[in-house]
Amino acid sequence: MSSGQESVFTEYETETSQTSKLLRKFKETPFVPIGMAGFATVVGYGLYKLKHRGDMKMSLHLIHMRVAAQGFVVGAITCGVLYSMFQEYVVKPKE
């Protein structure tokens, strides 16, 4: 009886692990992780360019990087919404 319970618990643990949750979320809404990766890329690029900004003020540089990061995330979310609408209203009605 204990071996049956162990298999249930291990199946539950593998089903709800962080990687499986992330993979499931990526399959359901692929543009959210893409937006997060783009945000991280823009932040990394901004930190790199921070050393070579020349005579540009720090506040102006940070405002530009914030706008670029937000624009990428909003663009990725917009693409995700359009993709889900396409899947729901164009692909599904063929049933």
PDB file of C-alpha atoms in Angstrom:
ATOM      1  CA  MET A   1       0.000   0.000   0.000  1.00  0.00           C
ATOM      2  CA  SER A   2       2.842   2.391   0.711  1.00  0.00           C
ATOM      3  CA  SER A   3       4.349   1.860  -2.749  1.00  0.00           C
ATOM      4  CA  GLY A   4       1.099   3.048  -4.336  1.00  0.00           C
ATOM      5  CA  GLN A   5       1.097   6.177  -2.221  1.00  0.00           C
ATOM      6  CA  GLU A   6       4.743   6.896  -3.030  1.00  0.00           C
ATOM      7  CA  SER A   7       4.059   6.806  -6.758  1.00  0.00           C
ATOM      8  CA  VAL A   8       1.174   9.243  -6.339  1.00  0.00           C
ATOM      9  CA  PHE A   9       3.327  11.669  -4.386  1.00  0.00           C
ATOM     10  CA  THR A  10       6.267  11.463  -6.771  1.00  0.00           C
ATOM     11  CA  GLU A  11       3.929  11.976  -9.719  1.00  0.00           C
ATOM     12  CA  TYR A  12       2.449  15.004  -7.976  1.00  0.00           C
ATOM     13  CA  GLU A  13       5.898  16.415  -7.176  1.00  0.00           C
ATOM     14  CA  THR A  14       7.164  16.038 -10.743  1.00  0.00           C
ATOM     15  CA  GLU A  15       3.946  17.527 -12.094  1.00  0.00           C
ATOM     16  CA  THR A  16       4.218  20.636  -9.934  1.00  0.00           C
ATOM     17  CA  SER A  17       7.956  21.232 -10.039  1.00  0.00           C
ATOM     18  CA  GLN A  18       9.179  24.695 -11.011  1.00  0.00           C
ATOM     19  CA  THR A  19      10.552  23.572 -14.372  1.00  0.00           C
ATOM     20  CA  SER A  20       7.341  21.795 -15.330  1.00  0.00           C
ATOM     21  CA  LYS A  21       5.327  24.864 -14.350  1.00  0.00           C
ATOM     22  CA  LEU A  22       7.622  27.053 -16.428  1.00  0.00           C
ATOM     23  CA  LEU A  23       7.411  24.720 -19.433  1.00  0.00           C
ATOM     24  CA  ARG A  24       3.622  24.521 -19.158  1.00  0.00           C
ATOM     25  CA  LYS A  25       3.372  28.328 -18.933  1.00  0.00           C
ATOM     26  CA  PHE A  26       5.707  28.683 -21.912  1.00  0.00           C
ATOM     27  CA  LYS A  27       3.485  26.368 -23.970  1.00  0.00           C
ATOM     28  CA  GLU A  28       0.304  28.203 -22.946  1.00  0.00           C
ATOM     29  CA  THR A  29       1.625  31.753 -23.406  1.00  0.00           C
ATOM     30  CA  PRO A  30       4.973  31.759 -25.202  1.00  0.00           C
ATOM     31  CA  PHE A  31       5.240  35.542 -25.452  1.00  0.00           C
ATOM     32  CA  VAL A  32       5.454  36.163 -21.696  1.00  0.00           C
ATOM     33  CA  PRO A  33       8.838  34.400 -21.273  1.00  0.00           C
ATOM     34  CA  ILE A  34       9.993  36.046 -24.500  1.00  0.00           C
ATOM     35  CA  GLY A  35       9.054  39.423 -23.002  1.00  0.00           C
ATOM     36  CA  MET A  36      10.924  38.581 -19.808  1.00  0.00           C
ATOM     37  CA  ALA A  37      14.012  37.541 -21.775  1.00  0.00           C
ATOM     38  CA  GLY A  38      13.845  40.728 -23.843  1.00  0.00           C
ATOM     39  CA  PHE A  39      13.555  42.791 -20.682  1.00  0.00           C
ATOM     40  CA  ALA A  40      16.632  41.083 -19.230  1.00  0.00           C
ATOM     41  CA  THR A  41      18.503  41.652 -22.505  1.00  0.00           C
ATOM     42  CA  VAL A  42      17.654  45.364 -22.574  1.00  0.00           C
ATOM     43  CA  VAL A  43      18.703  45.729 -18.928  1.00  0.00           C
ATOM     44  CA  GLY A  44      21.981  43.915 -19.605  1.00  0.00           C
ATOM     45  CA  TYR A  45      22.670  46.047 -22.655  1.00  0.00           C
ATOM     46  CA  GLY A  46      21.820  49.179 -20.666  1.00  0.00           C
ATOM     47  CA  LEU A  47      24.256  48.227 -17.931  1.00  0.00           C
ATOM     48  CA  TYR A  48      26.942  47.586 -20.534  1.00  0.00           C
ATOM     49  CA  LYS A  49      26.315  50.931 -22.236  1.00  0.00           C
ATOM     50  CA  LEU A  50      26.301  52.701 -18.877  1.00  0.00           C
ATOM     51  CA  LYS A  51      30.097  52.627 -18.903  1.00  0.00           C
ATOM     52  CA  HIS A  52      30.278  54.115 -22.422  1.00  0.00           C
ATOM     53  CA  ARG A  53      27.516  56.717 -22.288  1.00  0.00           C
ATOM     54  CA  GLY A  54      29.908  59.618 -22.846  1.00  0.00           C
ATOM     55  CA  ASP A  55      28.630  62.952 -21.640  1.00  0.00           C
ATOM     56  CA  MET A  56      24.979  61.819 -21.406  1.00  0.00           C
ATOM     57  CA  LYS A  57      23.440  62.371 -17.987  1.00  0.00           C
ATOM     58  CA  MET A  58      22.786  59.306 -15.858  1.00  0.00           C
ATOM     59  CA  SER A  59      19.080  60.087 -15.442  1.00  0.00           C
ATOM     60  CA  LEU A  60      18.555  60.449 -19.187  1.00  0.00           C
ATOM     61  CA  HIS A  61      20.316  57.158 -19.848  1.00  0.00           C
ATOM     62  CA  LEU A  62      18.173  55.370 -17.253  1.00  0.00           C
ATOM     63  CA  ILE A  63      14.975  56.853 -18.697  1.00  0.00           C
ATOM     64  CA  HIS A  64      15.911  55.613 -22.176  1.00  0.00           C
ATOM     65  CA  MET A  65      16.649  52.126 -20.886  1.00  0.00           C
ATOM     66  CA  ARG A  66      13.404  52.009 -18.894  1.00  0.00           C
ATOM     67  CA  VAL A  67      11.362  53.028 -21.922  1.00  0.00           C
ATOM     68  CA  ALA A  68      13.132  50.458 -24.110  1.00  0.00           C
ATOM     69  CA  ALA A  69      12.564  47.660 -21.587  1.00  0.00           C
ATOM     70  CA  GLN A  70       8.908  48.561 -21.079  1.00  0.00           C
ATOM     71  CA  GLY A  71       8.373  48.837 -24.814  1.00  0.00           C
ATOM     72  CA  PHE A  72       9.764  45.379 -25.392  1.00  0.00           C
ATOM     73  CA  VAL A  73       7.599  43.831 -22.673  1.00  0.00           C
ATOM     74  CA  VAL A  74       4.425  45.608 -23.827  1.00  0.00           C
ATOM     75  CA  GLY A  75       5.167  44.585 -27.416  1.00  0.00           C
ATOM     76  CA  ALA A  76       5.628  40.946 -26.412  1.00  0.00           C
ATOM     77  CA  ILE A  77       2.397  40.954 -24.393  1.00  0.00           C
ATOM     78  CA  THR A  78       0.539  42.568 -27.304  1.00  0.00           C
ATOM     79  CA  CYS A  79       1.846  39.917 -29.682  1.00  0.00           C
ATOM     80  CA  GLY A  80       0.739  37.249 -27.203  1.00  0.00           C
ATOM     81  CA  VAL A  81      -2.776  38.669 -26.993  1.00  0.00           C
ATOM     82  CA  LEU A  82      -3.026  38.878 -30.780  1.00  0.00           C
ATOM     83  CA  TYR A  83      -1.748  35.308 -31.085  1.00  0.00           C
ATOM     84  CA  SER A  84      -4.284  33.996 -28.569  1.00  0.00           C
ATOM     85  CA  MET A  85      -7.096  35.902 -30.305  1.00  0.00           C
ATOM     86  CA  PHE A  86      -6.000  34.409 -33.619  1.00  0.00           C
ATOM     87  CA  GLN A  87      -6.003  30.916 -32.117  1.00  0.00           C
ATOM     88  CA  GLU A  88      -9.394  31.404 -30.496  1.00  0.00           C
ATOM     89  CA  TYR A  89     -11.321  33.178 -33.260  1.00  0.00           C
ATOM     90  CA  VAL A  90      -9.684  32.065 -36.493  1.00  0.00           C
ATOM     91  CA  VAL A  91      -8.442  28.536 -35.861  1.00  0.00           C
ATOM     92  CA  LYS A  92     -11.165  27.225 -33.516  1.00  0.00           C
ATOM     93  CA  PRO A  93     -14.301  28.163 -35.555  1.00  0.00           C
ATOM     94  CA  LYS A  94     -13.364  25.531 -38.155  1.00  0.00           C
ATOM     95  CA  GLU A  95     -14.726  22.819 -35.815  1.00  0.00           C
TER      96      GLU A  95
END
